[in-house]
Amino acid sequence: MPVTVYPASTTAVAWKQPTGTSPEELFRSACSDDAQKCKMVIQSSFQDIASAHIHGSNNGFVYAAFQAYNHHYHLKVRPEDAWFSILVQLSFYINKHAEELRSQFVAHEGQKEIEIKEIGTIKTVDFGKLAVAMSRELEKHVVDAQLRDWIMPDFTTTQDNDKIVAAILMMGTLQKYFSYKMTMMCGIPSVTLQGEREDWTKLRDRLDKIANWGEEPAQFATRLKTVLDYFILSFDEPTSADVKEFWNKIAHYKSGGSGPTYLSGWMTSFCFWSAEGELIRNTGFGSELAFCEIGNTTFLPVDTDDIPAGYASVPVKVDDNGTPYQTRMLAGSVGQQFTSSGGPVTHTDLRGNKIDPPNGETTGLDTIEPVIGWWMYETFDK
């Protein structure tokens, strides 16, 4: 069963910022670079979100942790939130080092086109279903027969949408080796680790595979194992001082005045590579908060301007009964959702000043969790 840790005795604060009202608005706030290339959102995992309290974010997982720590929100985390952040980071690295890693994934040279066919039109087919089917087809063309199963989440918290996100991330990770075509034919105060202890143990075990992909991936895995060991320990000793100390080291925001602003804490282990696959060079800012130590592992701060995206995208050619479309599929951690724990909260204004509860309300949107999702959109013709 899920476990809740109480790292601090503070009262949770209610969220007051605006949230998204449509899939398109959420897309623009979460993925601004891709939104500039978007001619039309074709399909998405987000439907009626006006009352879902979802705030678009470039990295839903990292910023959910950051905001929970700095603004006193309860935090909920699923195994999928951590796993997809790991997969997105690996996608950046593998695409940067595609040729030196080619033999780890495929036996062919260049790009091989993988095509999936489905009855319907671009307005009627389920592109999430097609992405999962594409991942099954990819399985036939990679040298590691267990790669897809390793990528796909199978935790007690896994939902159908998570399978779609994993499939799109698999496509994005292997895009230097494959191109993709879909043809239509007629006819994420407290931390609640969701799922079971076994889910988090299973997630940690998956990191063993990464060490085979090079020195940087091995370093990435080592840091993550230290973090996940404490996730697992949280199930065994949720009230222990060590576990509470660990969660209190999740993130710290340090302003550099007129200079850079930094994010420190072990959450930076999920910010190892940039979207271009370049190692993010962690540099300190000369204070006692410049680094975080967990056991024998040191986590250096990251310039907040360098926090990488929590999503990845991949081009897909669509043939809609003879009409060609240039599209992209995008998936990953793209926001934070706010819900109420039902417990008492401290109400503040937008500047953080304590105010009297509106209408005598004693509860509010005091719990934050990452949101995982995907979009498929048509790109502007080049």
mmCIF file of N, CA and C in Angstrom, residues 1-63:
data_model
loop_
_atom_site.group_PDB
_atom_site.id
_atom_site.type_symbol
_atom_site.label_atom_id
_atom_site.label_comp_id
_atom_site.label_asym_id
_atom_site.label_seq_id
_atom_site.Cartn_x
_atom_site.Cartn_y
_atom_site.Cartn_z
ATOM 1 N N MET A 1 0.837 -1.190 0.000
ATOM 2 C CA MET A 1 0.000 0.000 0.000
ATOM 3 C C MET A 1 0.875 1.244 0.000
ATOM 4 N N PRO A 2 0.345 2.379 -0.434
ATOM 5 C CA PRO A 2 1.124 3.623 -0.452
ATOM 6 C C PRO A 2 1.612 3.990 0.941
ATOM 7 N N VAL A 3 2.712 4.740 0.991
ATOM 8 C CA VAL A 3 3.262 5.196 2.265
ATOM 9 C C VAL A 3 3.333 6.715 2.258
ATOM 10 N N THR A 4 3.057 7.337 3.392
ATOM 11 C CA THR A 4 3.137 8.790 3.529
ATOM 12 C C THR A 4 4.174 9.143 4.582
ATOM 13 N N VAL A 5 5.125 9.981 4.203
ATOM 14 C CA VAL A 5 6.184 10.448 5.095
ATOM 15 C C VAL A 5 5.889 11.902 5.452
ATOM 16 N N TYR A 6 6.144 12.292 6.702
ATOM 17 C CA TYR A 6 5.922 13.671 7.144
ATOM 18 C C TYR A 6 7.269 14.300 7.517
ATOM 19 N N PRO A 7 8.015 14.833 6.518
ATOM 20 C CA PRO A 7 9.364 15.367 6.762
ATOM 21 C C PRO A 7 9.377 16.606 7.651
ATOM 22 N N ALA A 8 8.313 17.387 7.610
ATOM 23 C CA ALA A 8 8.271 18.629 8.389
ATOM 24 C C ALA A 8 6.900 18.777 9.034
ATOM 25 N N SER A 9 6.818 19.596 10.069
ATOM 26 C CA SER A 9 5.565 19.757 10.812
ATOM 27 C C SER A 9 4.753 20.963 10.339
ATOM 28 N N THR A 10 5.101 21.508 9.182
ATOM 29 C CA THR A 10 4.395 22.679 8.660
ATOM 30 C C THR A 10 2.998 22.326 8.153
ATOM 31 N N THR A 11 2.111 23.295 8.175
ATOM 32 C CA THR A 11 0.767 23.116 7.635
ATOM 33 C C THR A 11 0.799 23.389 6.136
ATOM 34 N N ALA A 12 0.119 22.566 5.385
ATOM 35 C CA ALA A 12 0.110 22.731 3.934
ATOM 36 C C ALA A 12 -0.560 24.045 3.537
ATOM 37 N N VAL A 13 -0.117 24.573 2.407
ATOM 38 C CA VAL A 13 -0.636 25.836 1.873
ATOM 39 C C VAL A 13 -1.492 25.550 0.650
ATOM 40 N N ALA A 14 -2.507 26.322 0.431
ATOM 41 C CA ALA A 14 -3.382 26.132 -0.720
ATOM 42 C C ALA A 14 -2.813 26.807 -1.958
ATOM 43 N N TRP A 15 -2.927 26.140 -3.084
ATOM 44 C CA TRP A 15 -2.473 26.664 -4.372
ATOM 45 C C TRP A 15 -3.392 27.794 -4.827
ATOM 46 N N LYS A 16 -2.794 28.883 -5.346
ATOM 47 C CA LYS A 16 -3.595 30.032 -5.763
ATOM 48 C C LYS A 16 -3.335 30.467 -7.202
ATOM 49 N N GLN A 17 -2.394 29.837 -7.886
ATOM 50 C CA GLN A 17 -2.043 30.268 -9.237
ATOM 51 C C GLN A 17 -3.058 29.738 -10.253
ATOM 52 N N PRO A 18 -3.128 30.350 -11.427
ATOM 53 C CA PRO A 18 -4.054 29.869 -12.457
ATOM 54 C C PRO A 18 -3.631 28.518 -13.015
ATOM 55 N N THR A 19 -4.587 27.769 -13.509
ATOM 56 C CA THR A 19 -4.313 26.466 -14.109
ATOM 57 C C THR A 19 -4.892 26.426 -15.521
ATOM 58 N N GLY A 20 -4.534 25.386 -16.260
ATOM 59 C CA GLY A 20 -4.949 25.285 -17.649
ATOM 60 C C GLY A 20 -6.439 25.030 -17.810
ATOM 61 N N THR A 21 -6.995 25.548 -18.881
ATOM 62 C CA THR A 21 -8.422 25.372 -19.140
ATOM 63 C C THR A 21 -8.701 24.524 -20.377
ATOM 64 N N SER A 22 -7.662 24.223 -21.161
ATOM 65 C CA SER A 22 -7.856 23.416 -22.366
ATOM 66 C C SER A 22 -6.563 22.680 -22.687
ATOM 67 N N PRO A 23 -6.626 21.597 -23.463
ATOM 68 C CA PRO A 23 -5.412 20.882 -23.863
ATOM 69 C C PRO A 23 -4.433 21.784 -24.608
ATOM 70 N N GLU A 24 -4.980 22.689 -25.442
ATOM 71 C CA GLU A 24 -4.122 23.579 -26.215
ATOM 72 C C GLU A 24 -3.392 24.578 -25.315
ATOM 73 N N GLU A 25 -4.104 25.140 -24.325
ATOM 74 C CA GLU A 25 -3.485 26.092 -23.399
ATOM 75 C C GLU A 25 -2.419 25.397 -22.557
ATOM 76 N N LEU A 26 -2.714 24.167 -22.121
ATOM 77 C CA LEU A 26 -1.756 23.395 -21.332
ATOM 78 C C LEU A 26 -0.513 23.092 -22.159
ATOM 79 N N PHE A 27 -0.711 22.775 -23.426
ATOM 80 C CA PHE A 27 0.399 22.498 -24.342
ATOM 81 C C PHE A 27 1.295 23.721 -24.474
ATOM 82 N N ARG A 28 0.694 24.896 -24.662
ATOM 83 C CA ARG A 28 1.477 26.123 -24.828
ATOM 84 C C ARG A 28 2.281 26.461 -23.574
ATOM 85 N N SER A 29 1.722 26.231 -22.383
ATOM 86 C CA SER A 29 2.426 26.569 -21.143
ATOM 87 C C SER A 29 3.459 25.516 -20.760
ATOM 88 N N ALA A 30 3.236 24.258 -21.152
ATOM 89 C CA ALA A 30 4.160 23.178 -20.785
ATOM 90 C C ALA A 30 5.289 23.008 -21.791
ATOM 91 N N CYS A 31 4.988 23.194 -23.052
ATOM 92 C CA CYS A 31 5.940 22.854 -24.117
ATOM 93 C C CYS A 31 6.029 24.010 -25.107
ATOM 94 N N SER A 32 6.526 25.156 -24.649
ATOM 95 C CA SER A 32 6.488 26.373 -25.457
ATOM 96 C C SER A 32 7.241 26.248 -26.771
ATOM 97 N N ASP A 33 8.399 25.574 -26.774
ATOM 98 C CA ASP A 33 9.162 25.435 -28.015
ATOM 99 C C ASP A 33 8.380 24.638 -29.046
ATOM 100 N N ASP A 34 7.820 23.517 -28.627
ATOM 101 C CA ASP A 34 7.036 22.708 -29.553
ATOM 102 C C ASP A 34 5.752 23.423 -29.957
ATOM 103 N N ALA A 35 5.180 24.198 -29.043
ATOM 104 C CA ALA A 35 3.935 24.904 -29.349
ATOM 105 C C ALA A 35 4.120 25.891 -30.492
ATOM 106 N N GLN A 36 5.331 26.464 -30.616
ATOM 107 C CA GLN A 36 5.603 27.402 -31.697
ATOM 108 C C GLN A 36 5.618 26.703 -33.053
ATOM 109 N N LYS A 37 5.832 25.396 -33.044
ATOM 110 C CA LYS A 37 5.860 24.637 -34.292
ATOM 111 C C LYS A 37 4.493 24.046 -34.617
ATOM 112 N N CYS A 38 3.543 24.216 -33.713
ATOM 113 C CA CYS A 38 2.256 23.532 -33.822
ATOM 114 C C CYS A 38 1.263 24.274 -34.713
ATOM 115 N N LYS A 39 0.808 23.605 -35.711
ATOM 116 C CA LYS A 39 -0.244 24.134 -36.574
ATOM 117 C C LYS A 39 -1.616 23.770 -36.004
ATOM 118 N N MET A 40 -1.714 22.543 -35.457
ATOM 119 C CA MET A 40 -2.985 22.071 -34.911
ATOM 120 C C MET A 40 -2.724 20.878 -33.993
ATOM 121 N N VAL A 41 -3.320 20.889 -32.796
ATOM 122 C CA VAL A 41 -3.253 19.716 -31.923
ATOM 123 C C VAL A 41 -4.219 18.683 -32.476
ATOM 124 N N ILE A 42 -3.696 17.531 -32.824
ATOM 125 C CA ILE A 42 -4.521 16.481 -33.407
ATOM 126 C C ILE A 42 -5.227 15.668 -32.334
ATOM 127 N N GLN A 43 -4.481 15.265 -31.303
ATOM 128 C CA GLN A 43 -5.038 14.412 -30.260
ATOM 129 C C GLN A 43 -4.180 14.548 -29.014
ATOM 130 N N SER A 44 -4.713 14.237 -27.851
ATOM 131 C CA SER A 44 -3.993 14.384 -26.595
ATOM 132 C C SER A 44 -4.614 13.498 -25.529
ATOM 133 N N SER A 45 -3.852 13.250 -24.463
ATOM 134 C CA SER A 45 -4.394 12.508 -23.325
ATOM 135 C C SER A 45 -5.257 13.415 -22.458
ATOM 136 N N PHE A 46 -5.195 14.728 -22.710
ATOM 137 C CA PHE A 46 -5.958 15.690 -21.918
ATOM 138 C C PHE A 46 -7.258 16.047 -22.626
ATOM 139 N N GLN A 47 -8.353 15.914 -21.920
ATOM 140 C CA GLN A 47 -9.655 16.218 -22.500
ATOM 141 C C GLN A 47 -10.307 17.375 -21.745
ATOM 142 N N ASP A 48 -11.250 17.083 -20.874
ATOM 143 C CA ASP A 48 -11.926 18.124 -20.094
ATOM 144 C C ASP A 48 -11.100 18.433 -18.850
ATOM 145 N N ILE A 49 -10.236 19.452 -18.925
ATOM 146 C CA ILE A 49 -9.308 19.731 -17.820
ATOM 147 C C ILE A 49 -9.620 21.029 -17.079
ATOM 148 N N ALA A 50 -10.689 21.710 -17.453
ATOM 149 C CA ALA A 50 -11.000 23.009 -16.846
ATOM 150 C C ALA A 50 -11.131 22.920 -15.327
ATOM 151 N N SER A 51 -11.634 21.793 -14.816
ATOM 152 C CA SER A 51 -11.830 21.641 -13.371
ATOM 153 C C SER A 51 -10.808 20.692 -12.749
ATOM 154 N N ALA A 52 -9.765 20.324 -13.521
ATOM 155 C CA ALA A 52 -8.770 19.361 -13.027
ATOM 156 C C ALA A 52 -7.605 20.032 -12.306
ATOM 157 N N HIS A 53 -7.508 21.365 -12.356
ATOM 158 C CA HIS A 53 -6.462 22.136 -11.669
ATOM 159 C C HIS A 53 -5.059 21.694 -12.102
ATOM 160 N N ILE A 54 -4.808 21.628 -13.401
ATOM 161 C CA ILE A 54 -3.501 21.233 -13.925
ATOM 162 C C ILE A 54 -2.752 22.472 -14.399
ATOM 163 N N HIS A 55 -1.536 22.636 -13.889
ATOM 164 C CA HIS A 55 -0.677 23.771 -14.243
ATOM 165 C C HIS A 55 0.416 23.269 -15.179
ATOM 166 N N GLY A 56 0.491 23.781 -16.379
ATOM 167 C CA GLY A 56 1.490 23.352 -17.348
ATOM 168 C C GLY A 56 2.900 23.622 -16.859
ATOM 169 N N SER A 57 3.822 22.702 -17.132
ATOM 170 C CA SER A 57 5.204 22.849 -16.670
ATOM 171 C C SER A 57 6.153 22.150 -17.612
ATOM 172 N N ASN A 58 7.311 22.764 -17.829
ATOM 173 C CA ASN A 58 8.350 22.199 -18.678
ATOM 174 C C ASN A 58 8.875 20.874 -18.141
ATOM 175 N N ASN A 59 8.819 20.664 -16.832
ATOM 176 C CA ASN A 59 9.220 19.402 -16.210
ATOM 177 C C ASN A 59 8.329 19.182 -14.994
ATOM 178 N N GLY A 60 7.248 18.474 -15.178
ATOM 179 C CA GLY A 60 6.250 18.285 -14.137
ATOM 180 C C GLY A 60 6.794 17.671 -12.866
ATOM 181 N N PHE A 61 7.648 16.653 -12.999
ATOM 182 C CA PHE A 61 8.182 15.946 -11.833
ATOM 183 C C PHE A 61 9.109 16.834 -11.008
ATOM 184 N N VAL A 62 10.110 17.411 -11.666
ATOM 185 C CA VAL A 62 11.103 18.225 -10.955
ATOM 186 C C VAL A 62 10.455 19.452 -10.311
ATOM 187 N N TYR A 63 9.594 20.140 -11.071
ATOM 188 C CA TYR A 63 8.988 21.349 -10.524
ATOM 189 C C TYR A 63 7.915 21.048 -9.473
#
